[in-house]
XYZ file of C-alpha atoms in Angstrom:
439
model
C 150.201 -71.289 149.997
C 148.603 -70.602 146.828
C 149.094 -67.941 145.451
C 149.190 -65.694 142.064
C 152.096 -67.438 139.955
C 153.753 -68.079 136.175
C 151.579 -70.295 134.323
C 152.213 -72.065 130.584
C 149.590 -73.071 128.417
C 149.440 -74.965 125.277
C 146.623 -73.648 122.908
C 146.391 -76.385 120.200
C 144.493 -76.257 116.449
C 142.824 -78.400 114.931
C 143.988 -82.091 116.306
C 144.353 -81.261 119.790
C 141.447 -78.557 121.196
C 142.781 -78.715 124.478
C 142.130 -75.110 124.635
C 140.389 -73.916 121.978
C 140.978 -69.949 121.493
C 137.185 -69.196 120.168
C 135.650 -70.557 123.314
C 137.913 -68.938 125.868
C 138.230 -65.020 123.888
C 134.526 -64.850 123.583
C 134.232 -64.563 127.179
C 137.720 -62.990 127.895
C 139.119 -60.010 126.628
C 142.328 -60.775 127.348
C 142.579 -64.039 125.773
C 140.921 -62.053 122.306
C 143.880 -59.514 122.407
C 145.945 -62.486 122.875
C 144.731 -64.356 119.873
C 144.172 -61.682 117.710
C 145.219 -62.506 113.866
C 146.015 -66.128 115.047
C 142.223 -66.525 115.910
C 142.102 -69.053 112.085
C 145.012 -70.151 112.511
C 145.680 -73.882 113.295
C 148.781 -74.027 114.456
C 150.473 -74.867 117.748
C 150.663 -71.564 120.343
C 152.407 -71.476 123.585
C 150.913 -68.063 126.071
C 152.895 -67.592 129.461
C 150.510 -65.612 132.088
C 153.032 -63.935 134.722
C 151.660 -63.939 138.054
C 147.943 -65.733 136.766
C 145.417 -65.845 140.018
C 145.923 -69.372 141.442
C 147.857 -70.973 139.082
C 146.668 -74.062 136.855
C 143.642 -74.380 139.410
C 142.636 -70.484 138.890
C 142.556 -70.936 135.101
C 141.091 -74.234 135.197
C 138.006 -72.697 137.337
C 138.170 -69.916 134.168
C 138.483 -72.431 130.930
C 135.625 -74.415 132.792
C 133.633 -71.406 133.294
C 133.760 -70.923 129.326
C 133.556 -74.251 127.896
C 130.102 -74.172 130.767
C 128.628 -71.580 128.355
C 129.149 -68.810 131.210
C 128.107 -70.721 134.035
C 130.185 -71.338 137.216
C 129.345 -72.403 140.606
C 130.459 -69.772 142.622
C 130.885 -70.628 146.550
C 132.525 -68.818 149.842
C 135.577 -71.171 148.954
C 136.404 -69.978 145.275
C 135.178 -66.726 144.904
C 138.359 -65.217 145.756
C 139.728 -66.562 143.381
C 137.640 -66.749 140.593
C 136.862 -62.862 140.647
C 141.000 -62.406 140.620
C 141.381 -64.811 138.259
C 138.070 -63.006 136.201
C 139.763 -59.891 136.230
C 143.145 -60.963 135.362
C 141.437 -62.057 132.084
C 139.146 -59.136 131.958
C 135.899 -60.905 132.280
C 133.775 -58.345 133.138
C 132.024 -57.665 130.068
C 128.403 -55.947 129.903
C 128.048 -57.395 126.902
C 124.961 -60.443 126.091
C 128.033 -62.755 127.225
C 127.717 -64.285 130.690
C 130.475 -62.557 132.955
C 132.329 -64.397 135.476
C 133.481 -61.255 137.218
C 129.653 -59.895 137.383
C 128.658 -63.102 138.848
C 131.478 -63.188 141.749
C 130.114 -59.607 142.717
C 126.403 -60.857 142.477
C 127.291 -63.801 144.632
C 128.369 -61.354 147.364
C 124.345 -60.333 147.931
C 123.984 -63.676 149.857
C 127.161 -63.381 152.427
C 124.933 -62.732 155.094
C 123.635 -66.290 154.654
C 127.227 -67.757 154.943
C 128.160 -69.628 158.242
C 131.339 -68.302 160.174
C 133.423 -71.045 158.876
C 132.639 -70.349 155.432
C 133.642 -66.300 156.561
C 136.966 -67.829 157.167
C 137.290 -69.731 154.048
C 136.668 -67.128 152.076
C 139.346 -64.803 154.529
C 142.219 -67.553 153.718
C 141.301 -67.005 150.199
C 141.329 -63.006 150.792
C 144.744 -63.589 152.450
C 146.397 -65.855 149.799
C 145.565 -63.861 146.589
C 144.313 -60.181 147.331
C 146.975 -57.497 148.551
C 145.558 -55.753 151.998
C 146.956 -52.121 150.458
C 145.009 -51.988 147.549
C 141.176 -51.651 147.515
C 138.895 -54.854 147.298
C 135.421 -54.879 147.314
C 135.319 -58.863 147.997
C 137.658 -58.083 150.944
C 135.699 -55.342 152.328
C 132.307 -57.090 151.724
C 134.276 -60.365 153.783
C 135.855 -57.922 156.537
C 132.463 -56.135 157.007
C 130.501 -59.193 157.768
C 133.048 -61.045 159.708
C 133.170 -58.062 162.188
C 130.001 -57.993 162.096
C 129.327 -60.868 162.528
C 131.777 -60.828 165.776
C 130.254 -57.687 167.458
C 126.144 -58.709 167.202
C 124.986 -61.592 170.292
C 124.050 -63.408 167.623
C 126.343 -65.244 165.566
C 126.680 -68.118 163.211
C 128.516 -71.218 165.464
C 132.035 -72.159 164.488
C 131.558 -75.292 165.352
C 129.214 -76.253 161.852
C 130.598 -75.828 158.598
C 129.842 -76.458 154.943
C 133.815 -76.302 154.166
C 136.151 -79.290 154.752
C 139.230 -77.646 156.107
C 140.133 -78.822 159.097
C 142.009 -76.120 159.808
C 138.530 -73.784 160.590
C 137.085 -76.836 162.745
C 136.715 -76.429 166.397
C 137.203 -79.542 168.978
C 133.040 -79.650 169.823
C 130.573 -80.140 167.450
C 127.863 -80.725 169.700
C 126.333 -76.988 168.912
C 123.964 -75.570 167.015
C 124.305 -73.680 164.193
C 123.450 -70.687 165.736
C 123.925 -69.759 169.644
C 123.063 -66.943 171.481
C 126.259 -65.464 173.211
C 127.029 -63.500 176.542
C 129.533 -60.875 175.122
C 130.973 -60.719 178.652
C 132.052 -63.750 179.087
C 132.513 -65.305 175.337
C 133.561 -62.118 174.104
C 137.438 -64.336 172.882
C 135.496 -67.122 171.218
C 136.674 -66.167 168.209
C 140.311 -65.255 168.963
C 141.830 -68.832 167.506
C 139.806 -68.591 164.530
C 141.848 -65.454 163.106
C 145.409 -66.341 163.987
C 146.154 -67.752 160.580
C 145.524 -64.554 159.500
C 148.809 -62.469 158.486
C 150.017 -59.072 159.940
C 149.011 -57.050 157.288
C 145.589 -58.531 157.092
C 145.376 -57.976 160.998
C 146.346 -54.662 160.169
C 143.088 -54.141 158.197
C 140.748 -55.673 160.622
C 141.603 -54.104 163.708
C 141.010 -50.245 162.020
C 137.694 -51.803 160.707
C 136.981 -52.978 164.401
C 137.838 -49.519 165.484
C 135.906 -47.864 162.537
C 133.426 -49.786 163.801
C 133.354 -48.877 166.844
C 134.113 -52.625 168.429
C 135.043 -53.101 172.118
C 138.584 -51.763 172.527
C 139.715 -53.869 175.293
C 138.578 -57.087 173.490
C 140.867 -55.774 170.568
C 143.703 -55.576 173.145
C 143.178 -58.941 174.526
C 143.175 -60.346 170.907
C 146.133 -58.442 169.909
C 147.963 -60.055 172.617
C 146.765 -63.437 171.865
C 147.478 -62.511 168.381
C 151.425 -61.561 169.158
C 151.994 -64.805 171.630
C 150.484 -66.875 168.937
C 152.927 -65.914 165.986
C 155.881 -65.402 168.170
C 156.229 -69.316 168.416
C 157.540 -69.701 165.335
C 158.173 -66.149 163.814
C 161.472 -64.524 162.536
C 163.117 -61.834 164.195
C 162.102 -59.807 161.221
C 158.635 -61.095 161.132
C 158.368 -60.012 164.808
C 159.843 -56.669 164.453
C 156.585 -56.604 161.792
C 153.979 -57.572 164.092
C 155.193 -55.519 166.845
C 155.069 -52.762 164.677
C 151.713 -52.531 163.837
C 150.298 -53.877 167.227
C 151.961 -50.719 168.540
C 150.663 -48.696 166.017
C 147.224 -50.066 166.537
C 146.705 -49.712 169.897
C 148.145 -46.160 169.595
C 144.454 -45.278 167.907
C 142.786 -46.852 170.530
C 141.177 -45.099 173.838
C 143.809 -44.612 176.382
C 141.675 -45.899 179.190
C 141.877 -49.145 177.860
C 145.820 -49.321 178.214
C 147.200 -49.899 181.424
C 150.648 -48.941 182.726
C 151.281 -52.462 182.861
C 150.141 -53.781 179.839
C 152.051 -50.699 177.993
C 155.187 -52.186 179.734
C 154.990 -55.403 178.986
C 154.936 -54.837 175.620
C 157.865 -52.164 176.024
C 159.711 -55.491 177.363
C 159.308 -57.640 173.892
C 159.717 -54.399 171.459
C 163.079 -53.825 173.447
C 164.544 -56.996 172.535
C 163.829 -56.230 168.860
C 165.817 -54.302 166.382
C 162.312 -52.235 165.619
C 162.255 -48.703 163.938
C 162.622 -45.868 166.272
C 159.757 -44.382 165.123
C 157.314 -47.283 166.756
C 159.994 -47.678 170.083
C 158.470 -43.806 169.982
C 155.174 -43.994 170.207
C 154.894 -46.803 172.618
C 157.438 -44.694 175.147
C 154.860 -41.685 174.356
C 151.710 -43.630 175.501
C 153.676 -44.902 178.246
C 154.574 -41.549 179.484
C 151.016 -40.432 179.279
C 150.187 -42.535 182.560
C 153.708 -42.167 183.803
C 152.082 -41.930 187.356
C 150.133 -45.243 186.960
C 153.301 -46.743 186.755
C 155.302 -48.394 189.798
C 159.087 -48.221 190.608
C 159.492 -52.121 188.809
C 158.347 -50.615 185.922
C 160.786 -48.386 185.215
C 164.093 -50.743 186.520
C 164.711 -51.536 182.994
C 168.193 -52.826 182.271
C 170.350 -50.579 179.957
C 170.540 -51.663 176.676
C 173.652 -53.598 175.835
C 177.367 -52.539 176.305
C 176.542 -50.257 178.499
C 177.994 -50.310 181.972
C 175.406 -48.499 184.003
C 172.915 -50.928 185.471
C 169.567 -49.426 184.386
C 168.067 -47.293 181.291
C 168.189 -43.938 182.471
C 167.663 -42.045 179.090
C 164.248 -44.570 179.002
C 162.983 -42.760 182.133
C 164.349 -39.303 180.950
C 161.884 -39.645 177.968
C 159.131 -41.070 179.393
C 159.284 -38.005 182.211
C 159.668 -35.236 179.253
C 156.184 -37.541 177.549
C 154.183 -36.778 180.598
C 155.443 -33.161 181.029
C 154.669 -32.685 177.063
C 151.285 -34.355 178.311
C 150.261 -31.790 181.151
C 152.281 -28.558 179.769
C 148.683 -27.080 179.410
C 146.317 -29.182 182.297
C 148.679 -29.247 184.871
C 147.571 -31.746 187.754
C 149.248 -31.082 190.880
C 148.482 -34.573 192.079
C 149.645 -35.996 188.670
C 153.163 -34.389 189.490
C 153.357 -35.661 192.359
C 153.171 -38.959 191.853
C 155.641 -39.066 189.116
C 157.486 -36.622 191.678
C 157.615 -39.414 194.201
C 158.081 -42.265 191.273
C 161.499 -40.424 190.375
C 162.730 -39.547 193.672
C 162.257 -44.021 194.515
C 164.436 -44.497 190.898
C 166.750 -41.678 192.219
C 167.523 -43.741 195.109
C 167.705 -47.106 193.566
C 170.191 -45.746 190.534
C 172.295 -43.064 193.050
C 174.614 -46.148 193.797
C 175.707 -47.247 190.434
C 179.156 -46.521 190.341
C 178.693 -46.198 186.487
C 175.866 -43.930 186.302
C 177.723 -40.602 184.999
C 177.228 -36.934 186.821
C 175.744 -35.268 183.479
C 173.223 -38.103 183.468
C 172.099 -38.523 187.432
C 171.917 -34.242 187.549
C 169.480 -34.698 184.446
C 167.263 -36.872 186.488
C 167.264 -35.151 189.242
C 166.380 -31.474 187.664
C 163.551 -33.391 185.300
C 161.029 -32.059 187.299
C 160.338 -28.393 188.661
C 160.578 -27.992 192.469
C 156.845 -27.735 193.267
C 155.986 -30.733 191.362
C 157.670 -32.045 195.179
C 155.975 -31.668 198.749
C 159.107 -32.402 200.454
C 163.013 -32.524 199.473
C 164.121 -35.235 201.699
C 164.141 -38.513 199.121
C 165.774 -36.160 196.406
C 168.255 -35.579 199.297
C 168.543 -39.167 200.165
C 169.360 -39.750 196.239
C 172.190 -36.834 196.104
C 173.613 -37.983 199.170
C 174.050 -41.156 198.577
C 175.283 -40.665 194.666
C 178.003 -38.057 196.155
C 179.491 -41.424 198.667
C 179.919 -43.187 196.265
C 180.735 -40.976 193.010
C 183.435 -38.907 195.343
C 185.785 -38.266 192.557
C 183.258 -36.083 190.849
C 184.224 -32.295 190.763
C 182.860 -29.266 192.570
C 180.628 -27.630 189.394
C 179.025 -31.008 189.190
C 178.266 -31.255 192.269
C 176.895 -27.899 192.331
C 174.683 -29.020 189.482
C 173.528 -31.666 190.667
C 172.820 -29.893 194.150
C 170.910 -26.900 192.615
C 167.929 -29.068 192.460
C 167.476 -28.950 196.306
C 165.114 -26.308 197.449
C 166.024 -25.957 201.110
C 162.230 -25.196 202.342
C 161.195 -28.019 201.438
C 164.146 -30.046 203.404
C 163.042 -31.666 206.491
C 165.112 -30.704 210.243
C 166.631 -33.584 210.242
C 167.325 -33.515 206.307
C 168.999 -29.902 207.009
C 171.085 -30.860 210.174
C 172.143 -34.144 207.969
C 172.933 -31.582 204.676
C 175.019 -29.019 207.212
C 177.521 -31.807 208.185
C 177.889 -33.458 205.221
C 181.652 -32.919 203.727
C 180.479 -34.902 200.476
C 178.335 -31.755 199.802
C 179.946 -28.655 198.169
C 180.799 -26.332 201.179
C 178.447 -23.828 199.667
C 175.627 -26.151 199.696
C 176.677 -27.467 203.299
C 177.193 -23.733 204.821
C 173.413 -23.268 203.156
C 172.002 -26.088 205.309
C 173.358 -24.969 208.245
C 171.935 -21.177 207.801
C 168.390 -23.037 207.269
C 168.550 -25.555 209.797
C 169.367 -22.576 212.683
C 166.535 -20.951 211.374
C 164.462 -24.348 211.659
């Protein structure tokens, strides 16, 4: 990649001119600090630039720029560079000399003549020198009319190009240059065209998109795309990065556009990262949100590793306290149920793990308040069969875990079942009998 770097350069006297220190500090102030008192002198000098734009090839665009008299020719695939490389040497004067860095900026009035391949020249360029973080009006100017360019029915083809990268050229080249578009059906014909992009720079165009008010389920699809793309030959580190901000991105995104499913899936490939809490947080916060979208499959995740219970029961215990959080002031009674009837299926499918500790089964069980349930019997089902096969467990846990019965709400045959049950805390059993004679 290149990329800002050291660079060495000879500035000979009198026998050599291979750089010749008049030339270059009358249109850089940089190189006329640098010269100073040795402006006369004839001698050999040695400068070392630390981290110079490009390299040789950035100040070889600059040296050419001044021994030109001030003239460059300034294109979508160097003007990256030669405005970093411009400012580096502080060629921005307002002075009667020509300025590079004036000319860059002035050559930004035509991007909305550049073709979409040129647009992703110029991105690369973005990518390789310019820092995402820090302000950039050649970035911002690029960004701007790429998305734009993405978002109008109109666009300029990928499939024609000024630029000889290969790397921006598309199969077909049977199209125009320009074509007019059904965003329905074409709206991911640009999808392969940004993948070379970086994360960070990703970062940057997706809020833009939003900013911009772009189609929010196109920017999930291409997210997705996006994180399937780089995961083929990614680090573990660089995919604990990209995970990181797709979660973060599609947390500012509308919620309608984010499906149980889809929220899960990605749950799936964060959980076999090492990511930050904090993003593992946000995604099990959205996910909660439309808890009752979600289906029993979704929430038989395996417990993380060396632990011997068989599923992730804390995972369900926070996603139930998100959607609570969620509806603590719009409570939906059809909402709650649903999530109501969710837990009570997980009940039953994680009551048999001979693992699954009392404390943690009595927390799933009183998650919810008693109304958010119609009837009693599943929950019953659940304690029942938890109580087979967890005998050993002692008579205040089972009280615990028995409080969360409410005995209205238990079925005849539920109560008749409850009242001769001797894995039930006498108590609980002599309760179900008093109900079921009333029954």
């Amino acid at each position: 990649m290149r990329a800002c770097c050291d660079l060495e350069v000879d500035v000979n006297g009198e026998e050599g001119f291979l750089v010749d220190k008049k030339t270059l500090a009358s249109f850089s102030k940089r190189f006329a600090k640098l010269f100073g008192h040795f402006m006369d002198n004839t001698g050999n000098l040695k400068i070392v630039f630390h981290d110079f734009p490009g390299g040789a090839e950035g100040f070889e665009l600059i040296a050419r720029f001044c021994y030109n008299n001030g003239r460059a020719e300034v294109t979508p695939a160097n003007i990256v560079l030669l405005n970093c490389a411009a400012q580096y040497m502080e060629m921005d004067s307002d002075g009667p000399r020509p300025s590079l860095f004036n000319q860059t900026k002035k050559s930004l009035d035509g991007i909305s003549f550049w073709s979409w391949s040129e647009l992703l020249v110029a991105l690369k360029e973005c990518q390789d020198f310019l820092s995402p973080s820090k302000p950039s009006l050649i970035l911002n100017k690029v960004l701007d009319c790429a998305i734009g360019r993405l978002a109008s029915p109109i666009v300029a083809s990928p499939y024609t190009s000024s630029s000889e990268n290969s790397s921006f050229q598309c199969s077909s080249d049977s199209r125009s240059s320009y074509s007019i578009r059904n965003n329905s059906y074409h709206v991911s014909w640009w999808f392969e065209d940004l993948l070379f992009l970086n994360i960070d720079l990703i970062d940057k165009v997706i809020k833009k998109m939003i900013s911009q008010h772009f189609d929010h389920a196109t920017i999930i699809k291409f997210l997705f795309c996006y994180q399937r793309s780089r995961f083929l030959t990614a680090t573990p580190t660089e995919k604990c990065r990209i995970m990181e901000v797709i979660i973060n991105l599609i947390s500012l995104l509308d919620r309608s556009f984010l499906s149980c499913k889809l929220l899960f899936d990605i749950y799936r490939v964060a959980s076999r990262l090492k990511m930050s809490k904090h993003y593992k947080s946000i995604l099990e916060n959205l996910i909660g949100l439309q808890l009752d979208q979600a289906t029993i499959d979704f929430l038989l995740v395996p417990s993380p590793q060396k632990k011997l219970y068989m599923y992730d029961v804390n995972l369900v215990l926070r996603l139930t306290n998100a959607f609570q959080n969620e509806l603590s002031h719009c409570r939906s009674p059809v909402r709650f149920r649903k999530v109501a009837s969710l837990l009570d299926s997980y009940l039953v499918e994680v009551s048999a793990d001979y693992y699954l500790n009392p404390s943690k089964f009595a927390a799933l069980v009183l998650l919810l308040p008693a109304s958010a349930r119609e009837s009693h019997d599943r929950l019953f089902q659940a304690i029942d069969i938890y109580l087979q096969v967890h005998g050993g467990i002692c008579e205040a846990q089972k009280m615990r875990i028995c409080s969360a019965l409410d005995y209205a709400n238990l079925s005849t045959d539920a109560l008749r079942h409850l009242a001769r049950n001797s894995k039930f805390p006498s108590r609980i059993a002599i309760q179900g009998f008093l109900n079921h004679s009333r029954s």
